[in-house]
C-alpha cells in the first residue's frame, strides 16, 4: 500500500515544484545485481563505463532517481517511490522480538542482511554476526518500505550522513525534498531531517515517501514545537506521542539525548562554549527547571519498547559534546559517554539496535581517545561522529576543518560521519552547500577506507590514476566523486574537445608534461629491457644514441587546441 | 639600491595593470613590534581588534600591502618594495662562510635570527640552535633585501607554500604578481614561481622585487626553455648559468632533483603513474638519453658553492615521488630519499641550508612512515611536503583530499606544506583558487600546531570560540582565516546589521538556540551555586520553581531582523 497521509496531500507542492534532480551521473549508468540467496532481490550499482571498454561498479546510494532506463519507474513525488520491501520475507519474531538485532542473535538471516551483504560485497555471515554483536546496525523502520537497506559498522565501508531541515527563518518543503534527492545523488548514505520550523510533520512525510536512504530525526525538536518552545513545559507524554508519530511515519533512527544527567550540567559551567547540542541544551534546561533527571532517562525502557516495535534504531545523542577545541575530551563529555554505555546495554537487552553519537570539535591529538573510550564504554556500538572539527578558526571552511578530523576518526574506527557544510556556524546549507558537504565527506570516508585497507577501496583510486596517467580525461572525470565539476575545471583552461584526448594538460603545457615524459621513459626502458636495476646497471651505452634518435625527443609538436 | 633590471623595465605592466590588492584584512590592522636585541628592527603583526576592547596579535605574512597607516610606504610595483635588510648587520664570515647555517654553527646570532625569533615568539637561542643543527632553515638570499625573514623547522609554527607561475598556455606577469600579493595576504609563508612559459626571467624579477615572503624556484624549468625543451640537450653549463642568474636575482631557495639516479629509473617502470614530478621526469629522460648519472648529482658540490655564496637554501626535490595511492612508499621513492640524505650531508658540509621535499599521494596509514624515514635518512632536515593527497578519487577537490594528508604529516613533524588548489590535475589556479588553496593549508598547518600543542596556537581558537559563544559575530569574523567569506555566508541568511548582534543565528532561529539556552543554564547554575556536582546533587528543589519564573523561559521574543 502507498502511504499518502492527509497532511502530505494537503501540503502537496504545486505542479511546477514537483520536480527533483534525475538522470544518471555523468559517465555512469544504473545497474542492478542479483542478491545471492534472495531470488528477485537486486542491489543498485553505479556502473562507470570506461573508454577502454572496461567498467567499474560502484556502491550507489542515489535511488531510482538516477535510473533513466526505459523500464524505470516514473518519478512522482506525490505517489512516492516504489516500496519493494513490502514484498520481502519477514521472519517470525525471535523470542517475541522482530528486529534485525533479535533475528541476527537468533542466527536468522534476513533479506535486509542479504541486501546489505551484496551491496558491500561481503559474506552475509559477516553482516549477521556484526549485527548480532551490536557492532553494526541496519536502520530500516518496517514503515519505510521505500528504503534500500544499508549497514553501519566498523567492519564495513565508512558511511556518511547529510543533515537537512528548515528552521523558523528559512526554507520550504520542496527545497528539503530536493536536498534529500540531491544528497543521495552525491553519496549520502543516510539523511537526518532536523526541521524545527513550520510543517515539520508534512516535510518529513514528503521526505520519507521519496527517500531511498534511511532517515533519522531528533524527536525532541518537534516535541518542543508542540509546547510552544518552552523546554520546561516538555513532558514524557508529549515526547512519547511525538516518537510514536515519527515511528509510524517510517523514521529509521532517532537521536535521543538521554545521557544528559542533572549532575553533569555543572560540569559545563566553566566551558568556553558550554552546551552546543540543541537537544542537550533543551534537556539541560528541563533538568534544571524541574531539578529532576530527564524523562528521556527515567522512561528509557518504555522508549525501547516503542522503538523495538518498529525496529527503529537508537542514535544516542551526545548532548554534552564539546563545541570548541578548548572543551574537547572534558569531564562533561566523557561522563555522558559513560551513561550512553549504560543505556546501550539496556537498549540491546530490549532487542533495539543502537549507535552512539560523538563530537564535535577535537584537536587531532585527542581524536583517537574518543574512539577508544566509546568502544570500551559502549560495547563497540557503531560510532557516529559530527566531524570533528580539528580547529575553530575557519568559519566558512568548516567542511574542511572537519574533514580532517572526520578522516582520522573514521580511520580509528568510526562507522558513520555526519557531514558539515561550509555554512556551519553561519547559516543553513543551500543545495550547493549540501553537495559540497557530501562530496567532502565522501573524501574523508574513502580516505579512511583506504587506510583501513577495505578490500574494494583502492580499485577506484587505481582506475582513476591509470586513466590520469593514460590521459583518458573523460574516464578520469567519470571515475571522480564529482564528474561535472572536474570537467568544468578542465574546460576553464582547455575547453576544446581535442584537449580531452591531448597527451598533456594546462598545468605544464605540451613541452613540460611529466606524465608524458614518464610514459616515454617507461616505453623506452621496457623496449630495451631496462626494467630492473641489474639491467640498467649493466650499462648499455649504445642504447643512449638510439634513444636520442627515437625516444628522448618526446615533445612532438602537439599544440593545445 | 633598488634593483630594476632592464628586463623588468622593458616588460613593465601598463599603468592600469600596476595595481595589486592592498589594505588591511577586515577587522584587523597592521602593527609592528620591536625586535629584542636589534634596535630599529620591527616584526609585522596582524592585530585583530575585538569589540570587547581586547585584541589578539597574529603572525603576519602579508607585507606592506596590508598597511594603510599614513606613514606607510606607497605601493609601487615598478619601484618595488622597501629593502630593509640592506640596513641589517651582516656578521663577518664564519670560517669563510656567510650563511645562516655557518653563523649559527659558529654561535653567531644574526638579525635574521632575531627577527624570526620575535615573529615566532620564541627565544632566539632556540632559533640559532635549530638552524645550527640543520633542523631549521631561514631561506633569505642576500640579494632579496625586500624579504621579511621566516623560519622553517619542526620546532616552529608549521609553514605553508603557495605555487604560482604561468605556463605555455596561460597567464601574464601582472596576474602572477597579484597572485603573489594575494597569496601572502591570506597567509602564504613562501612562494614558488613555477613559470615555464614566456618571460620567465621578467616574471620572476617582478615577483622578487615586490615579494615580502621568500621565493623559491625550480631552475631546471628555465634551463629547459633555454635548450628549446629537449631534455637530452641539457648540460651542466646551461643549468649552472641559470642557477647563477636566479641567485643573482634574489631567489631564496631552489628545488634541485639531484636524487634521480640512473639505477632508480627502472624502479618506476611498473608504477601506476610512473614519474609525476616534472623535474624528475626531465632528469630521468636526460639520464636515459646519455646513460649517465645526472649533472645535478655529479656537479652537486659545485652547485653547493654557488648557493653558498648567496646563502640560497636547497630544497632537495623528490623527483620520484608517488603520483598515486598505489605508488606510495615504494622502492623508487625511498631509494631517492636515501640519496637525498647523502646530498644533505654534502650540502651542510659546504655550509648550505637544506630542506627535503616529500610526497605527493599517500594513504593515511602510510603517512607517518614518510616523516620517520626522512628524519632518519636526512639528519632531520626540515621536511617540505606536497599534500599528500589521501585519495586519488576527487579531482576538483584535491585541496581537501590533500589537506587531510597535510594536517597529518605536519602533526608528525613536517615543517612546511606546499599547498594544493582545487585545480590540481585539471588546470592552472586562478586568483580564487590561490586563496582557497592558501586558506585550506592554513587550516591544515594550524590543526597541526594545535596537535603539537604549539604555545600560541590555541589562543586564536579560544578567542574565536568565546566570540561565537557570546554572539560577538563581528569578532568571530575578524578572528577567522577568511573574514570576508565568513561574513558573506552569514549575510546570505541573516543580512541585516541587527542580526550581527542578535543572540541567535539562522541555523536554529531564536527559539532553538543551544548557545543561548546554554548561556542561560550557565547563568542560572552560577547564580545558584550549582557549579559543582556536590552542590547540584544536594538537591535544591526549591530552586526549580524560581528558575521557571525567571530563568527557563529563555525564548524572549527576539525576532530575526
XYZ file of C-alpha atoms in Angstrom, chain A residues 262-497:
236
model
C 21.357 16.565 36.155
C 24.702 16.095 37.872
C 26.630 16.560 34.609
C 25.259 20.027 33.910
C 27.578 21.892 36.300
C 30.498 20.261 34.530
C 29.721 22.508 31.559
C 29.582 25.759 33.517
C 33.270 26.577 33.109
C 33.464 25.589 29.446
C 34.429 28.022 26.712
C 31.311 27.091 24.733
C 29.011 25.468 27.292
C 26.411 23.165 25.732
C 26.245 23.391 21.928
C 23.919 20.485 21.204
C 20.365 21.751 20.733
C 18.881 18.611 22.258
C 21.421 18.698 25.048
C 20.646 22.324 25.871
C 16.898 21.668 25.843
C 17.220 18.724 28.240
C 19.653 20.602 30.484
C 17.146 23.434 30.767
C 14.391 20.920 31.595
C 16.517 19.173 34.227
C 17.362 22.426 35.993
C 13.787 23.699 35.739
C 12.407 20.592 37.419
C 15.526 19.617 39.298
C 14.920 16.037 38.170
C 16.640 13.587 35.842
C 15.241 13.950 32.328
C 12.222 11.922 31.231
C 14.379 10.524 28.440
C 16.491 8.810 31.086
C 13.722 7.836 33.522
C 11.462 6.453 30.742
C 14.227 4.894 28.681
C 12.910 1.297 28.896
C 9.464 2.428 27.739
C 11.159 4.224 24.852
C 12.989 0.999 23.984
C 9.659 -0.842 23.739
C 8.324 1.742 21.295
C 11.385 1.685 19.011
C 11.522 -2.107 19.122
C 8.018 -2.493 17.734
C 9.054 -0.655 14.533
C 12.727 -1.791 14.511
C 13.781 1.848 14.757
C 17.435 2.316 15.727
C 18.661 4.444 18.617
C 21.256 7.097 17.893
C 22.200 8.017 21.444
C 22.996 11.712 21.227
C 25.971 13.454 22.789
C 24.141 16.402 24.279
C 27.280 17.489 26.118
C 29.674 17.245 23.152
C 32.424 19.885 23.026
C 31.669 22.948 20.907
C 35.253 24.137 20.760
C 38.840 22.876 20.798
C 39.143 24.056 24.389
C 36.291 21.838 25.599
C 37.327 18.610 23.829
C 37.574 15.372 25.853
C 36.486 17.073 29.069
C 34.724 15.673 32.138
C 31.221 16.551 30.922
C 31.728 14.849 27.551
C 33.121 11.621 28.951
C 30.693 11.474 31.884
C 27.837 11.487 29.372
C 29.600 8.875 27.225
C 29.726 6.526 30.217
C 25.967 6.931 30.677
C 25.392 6.276 26.960
C 27.231 2.999 27.530
C 24.752 2.002 30.264
C 21.832 2.927 28.006
C 23.356 0.866 25.183
C 23.210 -2.241 27.361
C 19.574 -1.555 28.256
C 18.529 -0.897 24.640
C 20.199 -4.066 23.363
C 18.570 -6.101 26.153
C 15.272 -4.935 24.645
C 16.416 -6.046 21.179
C 16.817 -2.476 19.913
C 19.712 -1.536 17.613
C 21.989 1.237 18.890
C 24.619 3.639 17.620
C 26.447 6.317 19.588
C 26.921 9.931 18.543
C 30.276 11.660 19.002
C 31.903 15.096 18.752
C 32.145 17.821 17.523
C 35.343 19.865 17.954
C 38.509 17.884 18.797
C 42.188 18.643 18.079
C 43.945 15.884 16.115
C 45.955 14.539 19.044
C 42.791 13.922 21.077
C 40.746 12.161 18.373
C 41.778 8.529 18.836
C 40.955 8.666 22.548
C 37.321 9.333 21.641
C 37.059 6.115 19.644
C 38.936 4.044 22.207
C 36.651 5.185 25.043
C 33.464 4.811 23.019
C 34.351 1.217 22.151
C 35.288 0.461 25.755
C 32.205 2.042 27.339
C 29.566 1.288 24.686
C 30.219 -2.350 23.725
C 31.664 -1.233 20.351
C 28.260 0.042 19.226
C 28.757 1.870 15.881
C 30.244 5.318 16.497
C 28.607 8.159 14.558
C 30.513 11.435 14.782
C 29.933 15.024 13.703
C 33.268 15.883 12.099
C 35.089 16.548 14.418
C 36.466 19.962 13.521
C 40.240 19.965 14.045
C 40.300 23.747 14.618
C 37.802 26.533 15.365
C 39.415 29.317 13.335
C 37.924 28.791 9.887
C 34.181 29.515 9.760
C 33.065 29.248 6.086
C 35.525 26.356 5.666
C 34.279 24.017 8.386
C 33.595 21.273 5.846
C 37.406 21.228 5.537
C 38.364 21.735 9.214
C 36.025 18.838 9.983
C 37.015 16.608 7.052
C 40.491 16.402 8.599
C 39.059 15.211 11.909
C 36.455 13.013 10.210
C 39.017 11.125 8.129
C 41.164 10.497 11.207
C 38.326 9.415 13.496
C 36.999 7.103 10.755
C 40.447 5.571 10.331
C 40.352 4.907 14.077
C 37.054 3.005 13.789
C 34.135 5.409 13.482
C 31.387 3.804 11.377
C 29.469 6.849 10.118
C 30.380 10.512 9.682
C 27.819 13.292 9.890
C 28.765 15.877 7.297
C 29.497 19.535 7.956
C 28.853 22.101 5.242
C 30.625 25.406 4.516
C 27.676 27.160 6.187
C 28.265 25.507 9.588
C 28.098 28.131 12.376
C 26.991 30.774 9.845
C 23.745 29.777 8.135
C 21.601 26.964 6.759
C 23.092 24.965 3.850
C 21.587 25.536 0.423
C 21.654 22.956 -2.376
C 25.254 23.763 -3.329
C 26.397 23.546 0.288
C 24.734 20.144 0.629
C 26.691 18.870 -2.386
C 29.968 20.330 -1.111
C 29.375 18.771 2.299
C 28.531 15.350 0.842
C 31.496 15.259 -1.577
C 33.861 16.435 1.174
C 32.657 13.677 3.484
C 32.836 11.034 0.758
C 36.507 12.040 0.547
C 37.001 11.627 4.312
C 35.141 8.298 4.382
C 37.011 6.932 1.367
C 40.390 8.065 2.714
C 39.572 6.079 5.864
C 38.503 3.018 3.846
C 41.892 3.157 2.087
C 43.712 3.480 5.411
C 41.735 0.522 6.792
C 42.647 -1.375 3.603
C 38.996 -2.076 2.854
C 39.018 -4.723 0.069
C 37.267 -2.632 -2.569
C 38.530 0.842 -1.678
C 41.673 1.107 -3.774
C 40.135 -0.207 -7.011
C 38.638 3.188 -7.726
C 41.819 5.139 -6.938
C 43.826 2.847 -9.194
C 41.293 3.069 -12.038
C 41.267 6.859 -11.841
C 45.042 7.165 -11.580
C 45.510 4.823 -14.531
C 43.103 6.965 -16.551
C 45.041 10.058 -15.468
C 48.391 8.587 -16.476
C 46.995 7.498 -19.849
C 45.350 10.880 -20.467
C 41.873 9.330 -20.610
C 40.322 12.588 -19.434
C 36.689 11.511 -19.764
C 37.412 8.378 -17.732
C 39.174 10.466 -15.090
C 36.085 12.663 -14.814
C 33.651 9.738 -14.788
C 35.549 7.938 -12.005
C 35.698 11.026 -9.798
C 33.324 11.884 -6.966
C 32.105 14.915 -8.920
C 32.492 14.458 -12.689
C 30.640 17.689 -13.515
C 32.964 19.952 -11.548
C 36.121 18.089 -12.604
C 35.188 18.542 -16.253
C 34.182 22.173 -15.739
C 37.565 22.964 -14.160
C 39.384 21.313 -17.050
C 37.258 23.221 -19.545
C 38.220 26.533 -17.941
C 41.742 26.328 -19.299
C 41.429 23.823 -22.162
C 37.808 23.900 -23.284
C 38.043 22.299 -26.706
C 37.115 18.639 -27.128
